[in-house]
Amino acid sequence: MLLGQDKPRDAATKPKMRTAVGGNVAATVHPIASHAALSMYKNGGNAVDAAIAAALCLGVVDGHNSGIGGGCLMLIRTQQGAIHAIDGREAAPAAASETMYVRNGKPAAELSQIGSLACAVPSQIAALKMAHDKLGTLKWSALFEPAIEAAESGYTIGLATHNAISSERENLTKYEASRDVLLNPDGSVPKVGAVLRQRDLAHTLSKIAKNGPEWFYTGEFAKACVAYLEKQSGMLTRADFANYKAIERPCIKSNYRNYQVIGFPTPSSGGIHIAQMLNMLDKFDVAKIYSHSKGDFFHLLAECMKRAFADRAHWLGDSDFVKVPTFLVDPHYAASLASQIQLDKASTAIVHGNISSDDEKKHTTHLTTADSLGNWVALTSTVNTTWGCKVMIPGTGVMLNNEMDDFSIAPGVPNAFGLVGSEANAIAPNKRPLSSMSPAIVLAKDGTPFLTCGAAGGPKIINATLQNLVRCIDLNESIDQAIASARIHQQWRPDVVYHEPNLGGLRQGLSIDRDSESEETKHLKKLGHPLKVASSLAIAQGIQSTERGLLAASDPRTDGEAVAYP
Ligand code: GLY
């Protein structure tokens, strides 16, 4: 429900703090969610409580990126030093098949992106509950309070929500609840500054707060959702909901310089490929290369990215269904890849794939929290592309994901991110689609946490996280400086290095006509890299342990905020 041009009256309208230092910190893409985390600290909660409250809140105030209709991956380092990798990735319906998107003998990609056939089993609630059961300290219902309040009282629409509605207006119009909740009664897009109230979503959140995930997976939500989807020729059943389980998985550990990097295993591809690229970079004196030529630094990164994404397309899928080879994270394998990299020339050797566009839309969200006890959380959450499959279930306020598009719907057919895949990531009943979400935590030699980062932005997540890690570890930059630096992205196919404006400097603002050529881009071109400028390559958040305390940083590419509680 939309109200007119109300007076700005919430945290979204206050000046944003991009960095914050303190004992208990958080960084998210929306001030209201960051403040939800802060309120958990104030009430005596820990970083896990803060992360859960922030994630629930983001589903209300940033619902085009994530929400309870989607899923998440959660990486936690506890105060005792244990690591938990909680896989809350959506699962395909039991009736799913490799041919479910084939029409008249041809793959119909739109079906995996828009409408009721595109959604997999929503999984965020199951993952958040698992994290809370293991490590939370506040009451489950208390974690929902800020999200319920934001849904019930409304929040002021900012540019991100406005643009997300605007870009999908036509598709949202097709579904009654999406239309009624997100558009003005005349079908127009609400202006920045209008207030968005989501009373159905407030009701749904209140029920889950009170009755637990059962209400969602086996109770009224599953019933309403399946009944509506059936009318729309969807595939999800009550049994799909009832059978969904979050899974705790062994994390990926790799050594880089003097640190141990903890990454997320499959169905994320990020943990494996970040480890693989760091293993390649380990063979180079990155700091020296950077001080000699930033252009060479970006060239080296692009060469590593190209090789990792070629492997991703071929080998990666849900390891509960296919064998993902362990050699991908073996330093010897990385050494052989690194030995093929020429520092004076872009390689063109590798095969496969196609991409349709340099899609710069924003997807997904990453948030991070850490507390004075030593609990650290990196949580990436998503409904996949903007507003997921665009189907909101009437009476619930829940927008469903379109995570089925993260499968390879047919060999060689690119998904919404231009990623191609092989049999390893083909659709199968109950299988989880491959993800690029890459929550990462870096530990010092003595096991104490040094850094955490992650990002939103499809496959750009992997490369943005790599760059932030390398900048902090090799170049000794602070996490806010690393996050603000202009990035590159290479995903093997197409053979293009995407770069942000002002490459070699800091990235601020989102205009792409300013300084899009730099010494670094000229150098990359000279070495043979095809280039394309992109306004924004991923949205990252991070936390670093410093002498002053925990430093939280929110990406200047969007309207997020970092907060601290002493
Ligand atoms: N849905 C985007 C990803 O998981 O990579």
Coordinates of C-alpha atoms and ligand atoms in Angstrom, one line a residue:
M1 CA 0.0 0.0 0.0
L2 CA 1.4 3.4 -1.0
L3 CA 0.9 6.7 0.7
G4 CA 1.5 10.0 -1.1
Q5 CA 4.5 12.3 -0.8
D6 CA 4.9 12.0 3.0
K7 CA 7.4 14.1 4.9
P8 CA 10.8 12.2 4.9
R9 CA 10.8 10.7 8.4
D10 CA 13.1 7.7 8.7
A11 CA 16.7 6.6 8.7
A12 CA 16.7 6.4 4.9
T13 CA 16.6 10.2 4.8
K14 CA 19.4 10.9 7.2
P15 CA 23.0 11.4 6.0
K16 CA 24.6 8.0 5.4
M17 CA 27.7 6.9 7.3
R18 CA 29.8 4.8 4.9
T19 CA 32.1 3.7 7.7
A20 CA 31.8 3.2 11.4
V21 CA 34.2 2.0 14.1
G22 CA 33.3 0.4 17.3
G23 CA 33.1 -2.8 19.3
N24 CA 29.9 -4.1 17.6
V25 CA 29.3 -3.1 14.0
A26 CA 27.2 -3.8 10.9
A27 CA 27.1 -2.7 7.3
T28 CA 24.1 -3.2 4.9
V29 CA 22.7 -1.5 1.8
H30 CA 20.0 0.2 3.7
P31 CA 20.1 2.5 6.8
I32 CA 16.9 1.0 8.3
A33 CA 18.4 -2.5 8.1
S34 CA 21.8 -1.3 9.6
H35 CA 19.8 0.3 12.4
A36 CA 17.9 -2.9 12.9
A37 CA 21.3 -4.6 13.6
L38 CA 22.2 -1.8 15.9
S39 CA 19.0 -2.2 17.9
M40 CA 19.8 -5.9 18.5
Y41 CA 23.3 -4.9 19.9
K42 CA 21.6 -2.3 22.1
N43 CA 19.2 -5.1 23.4
G44 CA 22.2 -7.3 24.3
G45 CA 22.2 -9.4 21.1
N46 CA 25.2 -10.7 19.3
A47 CA 26.4 -10.4 15.7
V48 CA 24.2 -13.4 14.7
D49 CA 21.1 -11.7 16.1
A50 CA 22.1 -8.5 14.4
A51 CA 22.6 -10.2 11.0
I52 CA 19.2 -12.0 11.2
A53 CA 17.3 -8.8 12.1
A54 CA 19.1 -6.9 9.3
A55 CA 18.4 -9.6 6.8
L56 CA 14.7 -9.7 7.7
C57 CA 14.5 -5.9 7.5
L58 CA 16.2 -5.8 4.1
G59 CA 13.5 -8.1 2.8
V60 CA 11.1 -5.2 3.6
V61 CA 13.0 -2.1 2.6
D62 CA 15.1 -3.6 -0.2
G63 CA 12.7 -6.4 -1.3
H64 CA 13.8 -6.2 -4.9
N65 CA 17.1 -7.8 -3.9
S66 CA 16.2 -10.2 -1.1
G67 CA 13.5 -11.4 1.2
I68 CA 11.8 -14.3 2.8
G69 CA 10.6 -15.4 -0.7
G70 CA 14.3 -16.0 -1.6
G71 CA 17.4 -17.6 0.0
C72 CA 20.7 -16.9 1.5
L73 CA 24.2 -18.2 2.3
M74 CA 25.5 -17.4 5.8
L75 CA 29.1 -17.7 6.9
I76 CA 29.7 -17.4 10.6
R77 CA 32.9 -17.3 12.8
T78 CA 31.9 -17.8 16.4
Q79 CA 33.6 -16.3 19.5
Q80 CA 35.0 -19.8 20.2
G81 CA 36.6 -19.9 16.7
A82 CA 34.2 -22.3 15.1
I83 CA 33.1 -21.8 11.5
H84 CA 29.5 -22.4 10.3
A85 CA 28.6 -22.3 6.6
I86 CA 24.8 -22.4 6.5
D87 CA 23.4 -23.2 3.1
G88 CA 20.0 -21.6 2.7
R89 CA 20.0 -21.8 -1.0
E90 CA 16.6 -22.5 -2.7
A91 CA 15.9 -26.0 -4.1
A92 CA 14.3 -27.0 -7.3
P93 CA 10.8 -28.5 -7.0
A94 CA 10.6 -32.3 -6.9
A95 CA 8.8 -32.2 -10.3
A96 CA 11.6 -30.2 -11.9
S97 CA 13.3 -31.6 -15.0
E98 CA 15.9 -30.7 -17.6
T99 CA 13.2 -30.0 -20.1
M100 CA 10.9 -27.9 -18.0
Y101 CA 11.8 -24.7 -19.9
V102 CA 11.8 -26.3 -23.3
R103 CA 9.0 -25.2 -25.6
N104 CA 8.6 -26.4 -29.2
G105 CA 12.1 -28.0 -28.9
K106 CA 13.8 -24.7 -27.9
P107 CA 14.8 -23.4 -24.4
A108 CA 12.4 -20.6 -23.4
A109 CA 14.6 -18.5 -21.1
E110 CA 11.9 -16.2 -20.0
L111 CA 10.1 -19.0 -18.2
S112 CA 13.0 -19.4 -15.8
Q113 CA 13.0 -15.7 -15.1
I114 CA 9.5 -14.4 -14.9
G115 CA 6.3 -16.1 -13.5
S116 CA 5.4 -19.0 -11.3
L117 CA 7.6 -21.6 -13.0
A118 CA 10.7 -19.6 -12.2
C119 CA 10.7 -20.0 -8.5
A120 CA 12.5 -22.6 -6.4
V121 CA 11.6 -23.3 -2.7
P122 CA 12.1 -20.2 -0.6
S123 CA 14.8 -20.9 1.9
Q124 CA 15.9 -17.8 3.8
I125 CA 13.7 -18.4 6.8
A126 CA 15.1 -22.0 7.3
A127 CA 18.7 -20.7 7.2
L128 CA 18.0 -17.8 9.6
K129 CA 16.3 -20.2 12.0
M130 CA 19.2 -22.7 11.9
A131 CA 21.7 -19.8 12.6
H132 CA 19.5 -18.6 15.5
D133 CA 19.0 -22.1 17.0
K134 CA 22.8 -22.6 17.0
L135 CA 24.1 -19.2 17.9
G136 CA 21.4 -16.6 18.6
T137 CA 21.0 -15.1 22.0
L138 CA 17.8 -12.9 21.7
K139 CA 14.4 -14.4 21.3
W140 CA 13.4 -15.4 17.7
S141 CA 10.4 -13.1 17.8
A142 CA 12.5 -10.1 18.9
L143 CA 14.6 -10.3 15.7
F144 CA 11.5 -9.6 13.6
E145 CA 10.5 -6.4 15.4
P146 CA 12.3 -3.9 13.2
A147 CA 11.2 -5.6 10.0
I148 CA 7.5 -5.8 11.1
E149 CA 7.7 -2.1 12.1
A150 CA 9.2 -1.1 8.7
A151 CA 6.5 -3.1 6.9
E152 CA 3.6 -1.9 9.0
S153 CA 4.5 1.8 9.3
G154 CA 6.1 2.0 5.9
Y155 CA 9.5 3.3 4.7
T156 CA 10.4 6.2 2.5
I157 CA 11.0 5.0 -1.1
G158 CA 14.6 5.9 -2.1
L159 CA 16.1 5.8 -5.6
A160 CA 17.0 2.1 -5.4
T161 CA 13.4 1.0 -4.8
H162 CA 12.1 3.5 -7.3
N163 CA 14.4 2.3 -10.0
A164 CA 13.8 -1.3 -9.2
I165 CA 10.0 -0.8 -9.6
S166 CA 10.5 1.3 -12.7
S167 CA 12.7 -1.2 -14.5
E168 CA 10.2 -4.0 -13.9
R169 CA 6.9 -2.1 -14.0
E170 CA 5.5 -4.0 -17.0
N171 CA 6.2 -7.4 -15.5
L172 CA 5.0 -6.5 -12.0
T173 CA 1.7 -5.3 -13.6
K174 CA 1.0 -8.9 -14.6
Y175 CA 0.5 -10.1 -11.0
E176 CA -2.3 -8.6 -8.9
A177 CA -0.5 -8.5 -5.6
S178 CA 2.8 -7.2 -7.0
R179 CA 0.8 -4.5 -8.8
D180 CA -1.4 -3.6 -5.8
V181 CA 1.5 -3.4 -3.4
L182 CA 4.3 -1.8 -5.5
L183 CA 2.5 0.5 -8.0
N184 CA 0.2 3.5 -7.6
P185 CA -3.5 2.8 -8.2
D186 CA -3.2 4.2 -11.7
G187 CA -0.3 1.8 -12.5
S188 CA 2.4 4.5 -12.3
V189 CA 5.7 4.1 -10.4
P190 CA 5.7 5.7 -6.9
K191 CA 8.0 8.6 -6.6
V192 CA 11.1 8.9 -4.5
G193 CA 9.9 10.2 -1.1
A194 CA 6.5 8.3 -1.2
V195 CA 6.0 5.9 1.7
L196 CA 5.5 2.2 1.0
R197 CA 3.5 0.3 3.6
Q198 CA 3.4 -3.5 3.3
R199 CA 0.7 -4.7 5.8
D200 CA 0.4 -8.2 4.4
L201 CA 4.1 -8.7 4.7
A202 CA 3.9 -7.3 8.3
H203 CA 1.3 -9.9 9.0
T204 CA 3.3 -12.7 7.5
L205 CA 6.4 -11.7 9.4
S206 CA 4.4 -11.5 12.7
K207 CA 3.1 -15.0 12.1
I208 CA 6.6 -16.4 11.5
A209 CA 7.9 -14.5 14.5
K210 CA 5.2 -16.0 16.7
N211 CA 4.8 -19.5 15.3
G212 CA 8.3 -20.2 13.9
P213 CA 9.2 -21.5 10.4
E214 CA 6.5 -24.2 10.5
W215 CA 3.9 -21.5 9.7
F216 CA 5.9 -20.8 6.6
Y217 CA 6.9 -24.3 5.5
T218 CA 4.0 -26.5 6.6
G219 CA 1.4 -24.1 7.6
E220 CA -0.7 -21.3 6.2
F221 CA 2.0 -19.7 4.0
A222 CA 2.8 -22.9 2.1
K223 CA -0.9 -23.6 1.7
A224 CA -1.6 -20.1 0.3
C225 CA 1.5 -20.1 -1.9
V226 CA 0.9 -23.5 -3.5
A227 CA -2.8 -22.8 -4.0
Y228 CA -2.0 -19.6 -5.9
L229 CA 0.9 -21.1 -7.9
E230 CA -1.3 -24.0 -9.0
K231 CA -3.7 -21.6 -10.6
Q232 CA -0.7 -20.1 -12.4
S233 CA 0.6 -23.4 -13.6
G234 CA 3.5 -23.3 -11.1
M235 CA 5.3 -26.4 -10.0
L236 CA 6.0 -26.0 -6.2
T237 CA 4.0 -28.4 -4.0
R238 CA 3.2 -28.5 -0.2
A239 CA 5.7 -31.4 -0.1
D240 CA 8.5 -29.2 -1.6
F241 CA 7.9 -26.7 1.2
A242 CA 7.7 -29.3 3.9
N243 CA 10.8 -31.1 2.7
Y244 CA 13.1 -28.1 2.5
K245 CA 16.0 -28.1 4.9
A246 CA 18.9 -25.6 5.4
I247 CA 22.1 -27.5 5.4
E248 CA 25.3 -26.9 7.3
R249 CA 28.3 -27.6 5.0
P250 CA 32.1 -27.8 5.5
C251 CA 33.6 -24.5 4.5
I252 CA 36.4 -24.0 1.9
K253 CA 39.8 -23.1 3.6
S254 CA 42.8 -21.8 1.7
N255 CA 46.0 -20.0 2.6
Y256 CA 46.9 -16.7 1.1
R257 CA 50.1 -14.9 2.2
N258 CA 49.9 -14.9 6.0
Y259 CA 46.2 -15.5 6.2
Q260 CA 43.6 -18.2 6.0
V261 CA 40.6 -17.4 3.8
I262 CA 37.3 -19.1 4.6
G263 CA 34.9 -19.3 1.7
F264 CA 31.5 -20.8 1.1
P265 CA 31.3 -24.3 -0.6
T266 CA 28.9 -25.3 -3.4
P267 CA 26.1 -24.5 -4.2
S268 CA 28.2 -21.3 -4.1
S269 CA 30.8 -21.1 -6.8
G270 CA 32.4 -18.1 -5.1
G271 CA 34.4 -19.9 -2.3
I272 CA 36.0 -22.3 -4.8
H273 CA 36.9 -19.7 -7.4
I274 CA 38.1 -17.1 -5.0
A275 CA 40.5 -19.8 -3.5
Q276 CA 41.5 -20.8 -7.0
M277 CA 42.3 -17.2 -8.0
L278 CA 44.1 -16.4 -4.8
N279 CA 46.2 -19.6 -5.4
M280 CA 47.1 -18.2 -8.8
L281 CA 47.9 -14.8 -7.4
D282 CA 50.1 -16.4 -4.8
K283 CA 52.6 -17.1 -7.6
F284 CA 53.0 -13.3 -8.2
D285 CA 54.4 -10.4 -6.2
V286 CA 51.1 -8.5 -6.4
A287 CA 52.2 -5.6 -4.3
K288 CA 55.3 -5.0 -6.5
I289 CA 53.3 -5.4 -9.7
Y290 CA 50.7 -2.8 -8.4
S291 CA 53.4 -0.3 -7.3
H292 CA 55.1 -0.6 -10.7
S293 CA 51.9 -0.5 -12.8
K294 CA 48.2 -0.5 -11.8
G295 CA 47.5 -1.5 -15.4
D296 CA 49.6 -4.7 -15.0
F297 CA 47.7 -5.3 -11.7
F298 CA 44.3 -5.3 -13.4
H299 CA 45.7 -7.3 -16.3
L300 CA 46.9 -10.0 -13.9
L301 CA 43.5 -10.0 -12.1
A302 CA 41.6 -10.3 -15.4
E303 CA 43.8 -13.3 -16.5
C304 CA 43.0 -15.1 -13.2
M305 CA 39.3 -14.3 -13.5
K306 CA 39.1 -15.6 -17.1
R307 CA 40.6 -19.0 -16.1
A308 CA 38.5 -19.4 -13.0
F309 CA 35.2 -18.6 -14.8
A310 CA 36.1 -21.1 -17.6
D311 CA 36.3 -23.8 -15.0
R312 CA 33.1 -22.5 -13.3
A313 CA 31.1 -23.0 -16.5
H314 CA 32.4 -26.5 -17.0
W315 CA 32.8 -28.1 -13.5
L316 CA 30.5 -26.4 -11.0
G317 CA 27.1 -27.6 -9.8
D318 CA 25.4 -28.7 -6.6
S319 CA 27.9 -31.1 -5.1
D320 CA 25.0 -33.2 -3.6
F321 CA 24.2 -34.1 -7.2
V322 CA 27.5 -33.9 -9.2
K323 CA 31.1 -34.5 -8.4
V324 CA 32.9 -31.1 -8.2
P325 CA 36.6 -31.9 -8.6
T326 CA 38.8 -31.0 -5.6
F327 CA 41.7 -30.1 -7.9
L328 CA 40.1 -26.7 -8.5
V329 CA 41.4 -25.5 -5.2
D330 CA 44.7 -27.4 -5.3
P331 CA 47.6 -24.9 -5.3
H332 CA 49.4 -27.1 -7.8
Y333 CA 46.6 -26.8 -10.3
A334 CA 46.6 -23.0 -9.7
A335 CA 50.3 -22.9 -10.2
S336 CA 49.9 -24.6 -13.7
L337 CA 47.3 -22.0 -14.6
A338 CA 49.4 -19.2 -13.3
S339 CA 52.3 -20.3 -15.4
Q340 CA 50.3 -19.8 -18.5
I341 CA 49.7 -16.1 -17.6
Q342 CA 51.8 -13.7 -19.6
L343 CA 52.3 -10.3 -18.0
D344 CA 52.6 -8.5 -21.3
K345 CA 49.7 -10.0 -23.3
A346 CA 46.0 -11.0 -22.8
S347 CA 45.5 -14.7 -23.5
T348 CA 42.8 -15.7 -25.9
A349 CA 43.1 -19.4 -25.6
I350 CA 40.0 -20.5 -23.8
V351 CA 36.8 -21.8 -25.3
H352 CA 32.9 -21.8 -25.0
G353 CA 29.9 -19.6 -24.2
N354 CA 28.0 -16.4 -25.1
I355 CA 26.5 -13.4 -23.3
S356 CA 23.8 -11.1 -24.4
S357 CA 24.5 -7.9 -22.5
D358 CA 26.6 -6.2 -19.9
D359 CA 23.7 -6.2 -17.6
E360 CA 24.3 -3.6 -14.9
K361 CA 21.2 -4.1 -12.9
K362 CA 21.7 -4.7 -9.2
H363 CA 20.8 -8.0 -7.7
T364 CA 21.1 -9.7 -4.3
T365 CA 22.4 -8.1 -1.1
H366 CA 25.3 -8.6 1.2
L367 CA 25.4 -7.6 4.9
T368 CA 27.9 -8.1 7.5
T369 CA 28.1 -7.9 11.3
A370 CA 30.7 -8.4 14.0
D371 CA 30.6 -8.1 17.8
S372 CA 33.0 -7.4 20.6
L373 CA 32.9 -11.1 21.7
G374 CA 34.4 -12.2 18.4
N375 CA 31.4 -13.4 16.5
W376 CA 31.5 -12.4 12.8
V377 CA 28.8 -12.9 10.2
A378 CA 28.9 -12.6 6.4
L379 CA 25.4 -13.1 4.9
T380 CA 24.5 -12.8 1.2
S381 CA 20.8 -13.0 0.5
T382 CA 18.8 -12.9 -2.7
V383 CA 15.6 -13.4 -4.6
N384 CA 17.9 -13.5 -7.7
T385 CA 17.1 -10.8 -10.3
T386 CA 15.1 -7.6 -9.4
W387 CA 11.9 -8.6 -7.7
G388 CA 12.6 -12.3 -8.3
C389 CA 10.0 -13.9 -10.6
K390 CA 7.8 -10.8 -10.0
V391 CA 5.0 -13.0 -8.5
M392 CA 3.8 -11.8 -5.1
I393 CA 1.5 -14.2 -3.3
P394 CA -1.7 -12.4 -2.6
G395 CA -2.5 -11.7 1.0
T396 CA 1.1 -12.5 2.1
G397 CA 3.3 -9.6 0.7
V398 CA 5.9 -12.3 -0.1
M399 CA 7.6 -11.8 -3.5
L400 CA 9.0 -15.2 -4.8
N401 CA 12.5 -15.7 -6.1
N402 CA 13.4 -16.7 -9.7
E403 CA 16.4 -18.8 -8.6
M404 CA 15.6 -21.5 -11.2
D405 CA 17.4 -19.3 -13.7
D406 CA 20.7 -19.9 -11.9
F407 CA 20.6 -23.4 -13.3
S408 CA 21.9 -24.0 -16.7
I409 CA 18.5 -24.3 -18.4
A410 CA 20.1 -25.8 -21.5
P411 CA 23.8 -26.3 -22.5
G412 CA 25.2 -23.0 -23.9
V413 CA 22.1 -21.0 -23.1
P414 CA 23.2 -18.0 -21.0
N415 CA 21.1 -17.1 -17.9
A416 CA 20.2 -13.5 -16.8
F417 CA 23.8 -12.9 -15.9
G418 CA 25.2 -14.2 -19.3
L419 CA 26.6 -17.2 -17.5
V420 CA 26.6 -20.5 -19.4
G421 CA 26.9 -23.9 -17.6
S422 CA 27.2 -27.5 -18.3
E423 CA 25.5 -30.7 -17.2
A424 CA 27.0 -30.2 -13.7
N425 CA 24.5 -27.3 -13.2
A426 CA 21.6 -28.8 -15.1
I427 CA 18.1 -28.9 -13.5
A428 CA 17.2 -31.9 -11.4
P429 CA 14.5 -32.5 -8.7
N430 CA 15.5 -30.9 -5.3
K431 CA 18.9 -29.8 -6.6
R432 CA 20.2 -26.4 -5.6
P433 CA 21.2 -24.0 -8.4
L434 CA 24.8 -22.8 -8.6
S435 CA 25.3 -19.4 -6.9
S436 CA 27.9 -16.7 -7.2
M437 CA 27.3 -15.5 -3.7
S438 CA 30.6 -15.4 -1.9
P439 CA 30.6 -14.5 1.8
A440 CA 34.2 -14.7 3.0
I441 CA 36.0 -14.4 6.3
V442 CA 39.8 -14.0 6.6
L443 CA 41.6 -15.2 9.7
A444 CA 45.1 -14.2 10.9
K445 CA 47.7 -16.8 11.6
D446 CA 46.5 -17.1 15.3
G447 CA 42.9 -17.7 14.1
T448 CA 41.6 -14.3 15.1
P449 CA 39.3 -12.7 12.5
F450 CA 41.0 -10.0 10.4
L451 CA 38.5 -9.2 7.7
T452 CA 35.1 -10.2 6.2
C453 CA 33.6 -9.2 2.9
G454 CA 31.1 -10.2 0.3
A455 CA 29.0 -8.5 -2.3
A456 CA 25.8 -8.4 -4.4
G457 CA 25.8 -8.5 -8.2
G458 CA 25.6 -12.0 -9.7
P459 CA 29.0 -13.3 -11.0
K460 CA 30.5 -9.8 -10.3
I461 CA 30.3 -10.8 -6.6
I462 CA 33.2 -13.3 -7.0
N463 CA 35.5 -10.8 -8.7
A464 CA 34.6 -7.9 -6.4
T465 CA 35.3 -10.0 -3.4
L466 CA 38.6 -11.2 -4.8
Q467 CA 39.6 -7.5 -5.4
N468 CA 38.6 -6.5 -1.9
L469 CA 40.6 -9.3 -0.4
V470 CA 43.7 -8.7 -2.5
R471 CA 43.6 -4.9 -1.8
C472 CA 43.4 -5.4 1.9
I473 CA 46.0 -8.3 2.1
D474 CA 48.5 -7.4 -0.6
L475 CA 48.1 -3.6 -0.9
N476 CA 47.5 -3.0 2.8
E477 CA 44.4 -0.9 2.1
S478 CA 41.7 -0.5 4.6
I479 CA 38.4 -2.2 3.8
D480 CA 36.6 1.1 3.0
Q481 CA 39.3 2.1 0.6
A482 CA 39.3 -1.3 -1.0
I483 CA 35.5 -1.3 -1.4
A484 CA 35.6 2.3 -2.8
S485 CA 38.2 1.5 -5.5
A486 CA 37.1 1.1 -9.1
R487 CA 36.8 -2.5 -10.1
I488 CA 37.1 -4.8 -13.1
H489 CA 35.1 -7.9 -14.0
Q490 CA 36.0 -10.7 -16.4
Q491 CA 33.8 -13.8 -16.6
W492 CA 35.5 -15.7 -19.4
R493 CA 32.5 -15.4 -21.8
P494 CA 32.2 -12.9 -23.2
D495 CA 36.0 -12.3 -23.5
V496 CA 35.6 -8.7 -22.2
V497 CA 37.1 -6.8 -19.3
Y498 CA 34.3 -4.7 -17.8
H499 CA 35.6 -1.8 -15.9
E500 CA 34.2 1.0 -13.8
P501 CA 35.0 4.6 -14.6
N502 CA 38.2 6.1 -13.0
L503 CA 39.9 2.7 -13.0
G504 CA 43.0 3.0 -11.0
G505 CA 41.3 5.4 -8.6
L506 CA 38.3 5.5 -6.2
R507 CA 34.8 4.8 -7.5
Q508 CA 32.3 7.4 -6.4
G509 CA 29.0 8.3 -7.9
L510 CA 27.5 6.3 -10.7
S511 CA 27.9 8.4 -13.8
I512 CA 29.7 6.5 -16.5
D513 CA 30.7 9.4 -18.8
R514 CA 33.3 10.8 -16.3
D515 CA 36.9 9.7 -16.7
S516 CA 35.9 6.3 -18.2
E517 CA 39.3 6.2 -19.9
S518 CA 42.4 6.1 -17.7
E519 CA 46.0 5.1 -17.9
E520 CA 45.0 1.7 -16.7
T521 CA 42.3 1.1 -19.3
K522 CA 44.7 2.3 -22.0
H523 CA 47.2 -0.2 -20.7
L524 CA 44.7 -3.1 -20.7
K525 CA 43.7 -2.2 -24.3
K526 CA 47.4 -2.3 -25.3
L527 CA 47.8 -5.7 -23.9
G528 CA 44.9 -7.0 -26.0
H529 CA 41.9 -7.0 -23.6
P530 CA 38.5 -6.0 -25.2
L531 CA 37.0 -3.4 -22.8
K532 CA 33.6 -2.2 -21.8
V533 CA 32.8 0.5 -19.2
A534 CA 30.1 -0.4 -16.6
S535 CA 28.6 2.0 -14.2
S536 CA 28.8 -0.3 -11.2
L537 CA 30.5 -3.7 -10.7
A538 CA 28.9 -5.2 -7.6
I539 CA 27.9 -3.7 -4.2
A540 CA 30.1 -4.8 -1.3
Q541 CA 30.1 -4.5 2.4
G542 CA 33.0 -5.4 4.8
I543 CA 34.4 -5.3 8.2
Q544 CA 38.1 -5.2 9.2
S545 CA 39.8 -5.6 12.6
T546 CA 41.9 -2.5 13.2
E547 CA 43.8 -0.9 16.1
R548 CA 40.9 1.5 16.6
G549 CA 38.3 -1.2 16.8
L550 CA 36.2 -3.0 14.2
L551 CA 35.9 -0.9 11.0
A552 CA 32.7 -1.5 9.1
A553 CA 32.4 -0.2 5.5
S554 CA 29.4 0.2 3.2
D555 CA 29.8 0.5 -0.5
P556 CA 29.5 4.1 -1.8
R557 CA 27.9 2.7 -5.0
T558 CA 24.6 2.6 -3.2
D559 CA 22.7 4.2 -0.2
G560 CA 23.9 1.8 2.5
E561 CA 25.2 2.6 6.0
A562 CA 27.7 1.3 8.4
V563 CA 26.8 1.5 12.1
A564 CA 28.7 0.9 15.4
Y565 CA 27.7 0.4 19.0
P566 CA 30.5 1.0 21.5
Ligands
GLY1 N1 21.2 -15.4 -7.8 C1 22.5 -15.0 -8.0 C2 23.5 -15.9 -7.4 O1 23.2 -16.7 -6.5 O2 24.5 -16.0 -7.9

